[in-house]
Amino acid sequence: MKDLIVKNGRIIDPANNFDAVGDILVRDGVVKQVGTTVSAGPGSEIIDARGKVVCPGFVDLHCHLRQPGYEAKETIATGTRAAAKGGFTTICCMPNTNPPLDNLPLVEFVKSLAEKEGAIRVLPIGCITRGRKGEELSDMAEMSGAGVIGFSDDGNYVKNARLMKCAMEYSQPLGLPIIEHCEDPDLAIDGQMNEGIIATRLGLCGIPNAAEEVAVARDILLAQLTGAHLHIAHLSTKGSVELLRWAKQRDIRVTGEVAPHHLTLTEERVLGYNTAAKVNPPLRTKTDIEALIDGLNDGTIDIIATDHAPHSLNDKLCEFGAAASGISGFETMLGSLMNLVATGKITLPLLIAKLTSGPGRLLGGRFGSLTPGATADITIFDPGAEWTVDSGKFISKGKNTPLQGETLKGKVILTVFGGAVVFTDDVKTP
Ligand code: DOR
């Protein structure tokens, strides 16, 4: 393998508190040196990153690759390529497949498929309960031996508090988090969108903030009781942020993530019965968005995760009530979030931290940094490049985006995984 040198970019590596213009030397798939200048040996491949941002490959703690079982929506081959286009080099896939990933052979199957057909690293998440039914625990210990990075029934809340307590007691010695989809199904029953004036006007059943917050509160208390690590998936409400802050102040082992759409879009997007904006938890209000952004800034929220949820056309081209929930998020993540940087709501290093060192920490510090000796996962993006979202050009099979036709600023131009280029944008920017 030839040496690779990324030259003259603004290198932002939050794990090492590094933010300076410089070069990165990659040798044998590993970061060898990061500095103001590194010298190129003969025959090295050189990438000129002048005017661009260079950072660790993004790490996505929450996505849906749909394989096995829902290959019409996505496959590991298409999903990992779409993720590479979005700047990701490590992605963690949720187990709500068909069959669900609740046992060792299935986890091994996904891992071997990912090795054969994936463009980047795929780390599976195992179910908390068998079949995601919330009745009995899955084969948690066996799956941990196969390398799952946590347990989740994502899409479903584990309603039985005693079972959740058991799951936490089992997960703790395995050293893995419980990743909870916090939504009380009784409070959310028949809900199609956020509860409020817009739901009323559209005649749709609403999902109140309390459906999420009741679930967040219960699980925080169970984490306190058991000492287990609780990671709260896709936080969407102001009250959830306050509960997470309360928990962290008491040193309860809890972390949280927020999705790009919950940071940037409000419930108004549903007007016109727009199924592209149907997602679970639902898009909320400006007040919730402000609280989520505050949560990112003060460290309450550790991670931004896409919740990339690809669906086929038929799943969305139907009446609102029948439409599937979810947004195809890999390919618009950076462009949509860069607007928060442009408007001064968050800084660029903070954004990159929530996409690299934040999730990297949850994964035991194995990924999400440019520390010499680390596998060379590197993302280069142009913070000033404007582009218009055209879902027809998505690599993902999921064309379901509420951002169709919108102009975004900030574009991934090159993704390096293990020292090899796995995505390059064909549009050259000056
Ligand atoms: O909107 C969502 N879609 N939320 C989830 O929790 C699951 C996901 C899916 O699998 O489509």
PDB file of C-alpha atoms and ligand atoms in Angstrom, residues 62-64 66 73 94 96 132 153-156 181 183 233-234 261-262 278-282 307-311 316 324-327 400, ligand 1:
ATOM      1  CA  HIS A  62     -27.670   4.711  15.016  1.00  0.00           C
ATOM      2  CA  CYS A  63     -28.738   3.649  11.545  1.00  0.00           C
ATOM      3  CA  HIS A  64     -30.914   1.086   9.815  1.00  0.00           C
ATOM      4  CA  ARG A  66     -32.442  -3.274   6.736  1.00  0.00           C
ATOM      5  CA  LYS A  73     -35.466  -0.527   1.477  1.00  0.00           C
ATOM      6  CA  MET A  94     -30.057  -1.311  14.559  1.00  0.00           C
ATOM      7  CA  ASN A  96     -35.042  -4.189  13.713  1.00  0.00           C
ATOM      8  CA  ARG A 132     -38.127  -7.220  19.937  1.00  0.00           C
ATOM      9  CA  ASP A 153     -35.189  -2.808  20.637  1.00  0.00           C
ATOM     10  CA  ASP A 154     -35.149   0.420  18.588  1.00  0.00           C
ATOM     11  CA  GLY A 155     -38.568   1.214  17.194  1.00  0.00           C
ATOM     12  CA  ASN A 156     -40.047  -0.353  20.337  1.00  0.00           C
ATOM     13  CA  HIS A 181     -36.045   3.931  22.209  1.00  0.00           C
ATOM     14  CA  GLU A 183     -41.463   6.278  23.982  1.00  0.00           C
ATOM     15  CA  ALA A 233     -31.543   7.166  21.394  1.00  0.00           C
ATOM     16  CA  HIS A 234     -32.948  10.049  19.324  1.00  0.00           C
ATOM     17  CA  HIS A 261     -33.673  16.232  11.720  1.00  0.00           C
ATOM     18  CA  HIS A 262     -34.602  16.883  15.346  1.00  0.00           C
ATOM     19  CA  LYS A 278     -43.087  11.475   9.242  1.00  0.00           C
ATOM     20  CA  VAL A 279     -40.543  10.129  11.693  1.00  0.00           C
ATOM     21  CA  ASN A 280     -40.471   8.589  15.123  1.00  0.00           C
ATOM     22  CA  PRO A 281     -40.001  10.345  17.480  1.00  0.00           C
ATOM     23  CA  PRO A 282     -41.812  13.059  15.559  1.00  0.00           C
ATOM     24  CA  ASP A 307     -31.158   7.410  12.632  1.00  0.00           C
ATOM     25  CA  HIS A 308     -30.861   6.833   8.874  1.00  0.00           C
ATOM     26  CA  ALA A 309     -34.162   5.035   8.206  1.00  0.00           C
ATOM     27  CA  PRO A 310     -34.524   4.242   4.502  1.00  0.00           C
ATOM     28  CA  HIS A 311     -37.932   3.275   3.168  1.00  0.00           C
ATOM     29  CA  LYS A 316     -44.217   6.787   1.826  1.00  0.00           C
ATOM     30  CA  ALA A 324     -43.761   4.402   7.383  1.00  0.00           C
ATOM     31  CA  SER A 325     -41.808   6.560   9.830  1.00  0.00           C
ATOM     32  CA  GLY A 326     -38.243   7.476   9.024  1.00  0.00           C
ATOM     33  CA  ILE A 327     -35.856   9.724   7.137  1.00  0.00           C
ATOM     34  CA  ASN A 400     -37.316   9.504   1.709  1.00  0.00           C
TER      35      ASN A 400
HETATM   36  O1  DOR B   1     -38.710   6.907  12.342  1.00  0.00           O
HETATM   37  C1  DOR B   1     -38.190   5.865  12.710  1.00  0.00           C
HETATM   38  N1  DOR B   1     -37.897   4.881  11.851  1.00  0.00           N
HETATM   39  N2  DOR B   1     -37.947   5.683  14.028  1.00  0.00           N
HETATM   40  C2  DOR B   1     -37.528   4.498  14.533  1.00  0.00           C
HETATM   41  O2  DOR B   1     -37.317   4.416  15.725  1.00  0.00           O
HETATM   42  C3  DOR B   1     -37.374   3.322  13.637  1.00  0.00           C
HETATM   43  C4  DOR B   1     -37.116   3.759  12.255  1.00  0.00           C
HETATM   44  C5  DOR B   1     -37.238   2.656  11.225  1.00  0.00           C
HETATM   45  O3  DOR B   1     -36.763   1.564  11.472  1.00  0.00           O
HETATM   46  O4  DOR B   1     -37.767   2.927  10.151  1.00  0.00           O
END
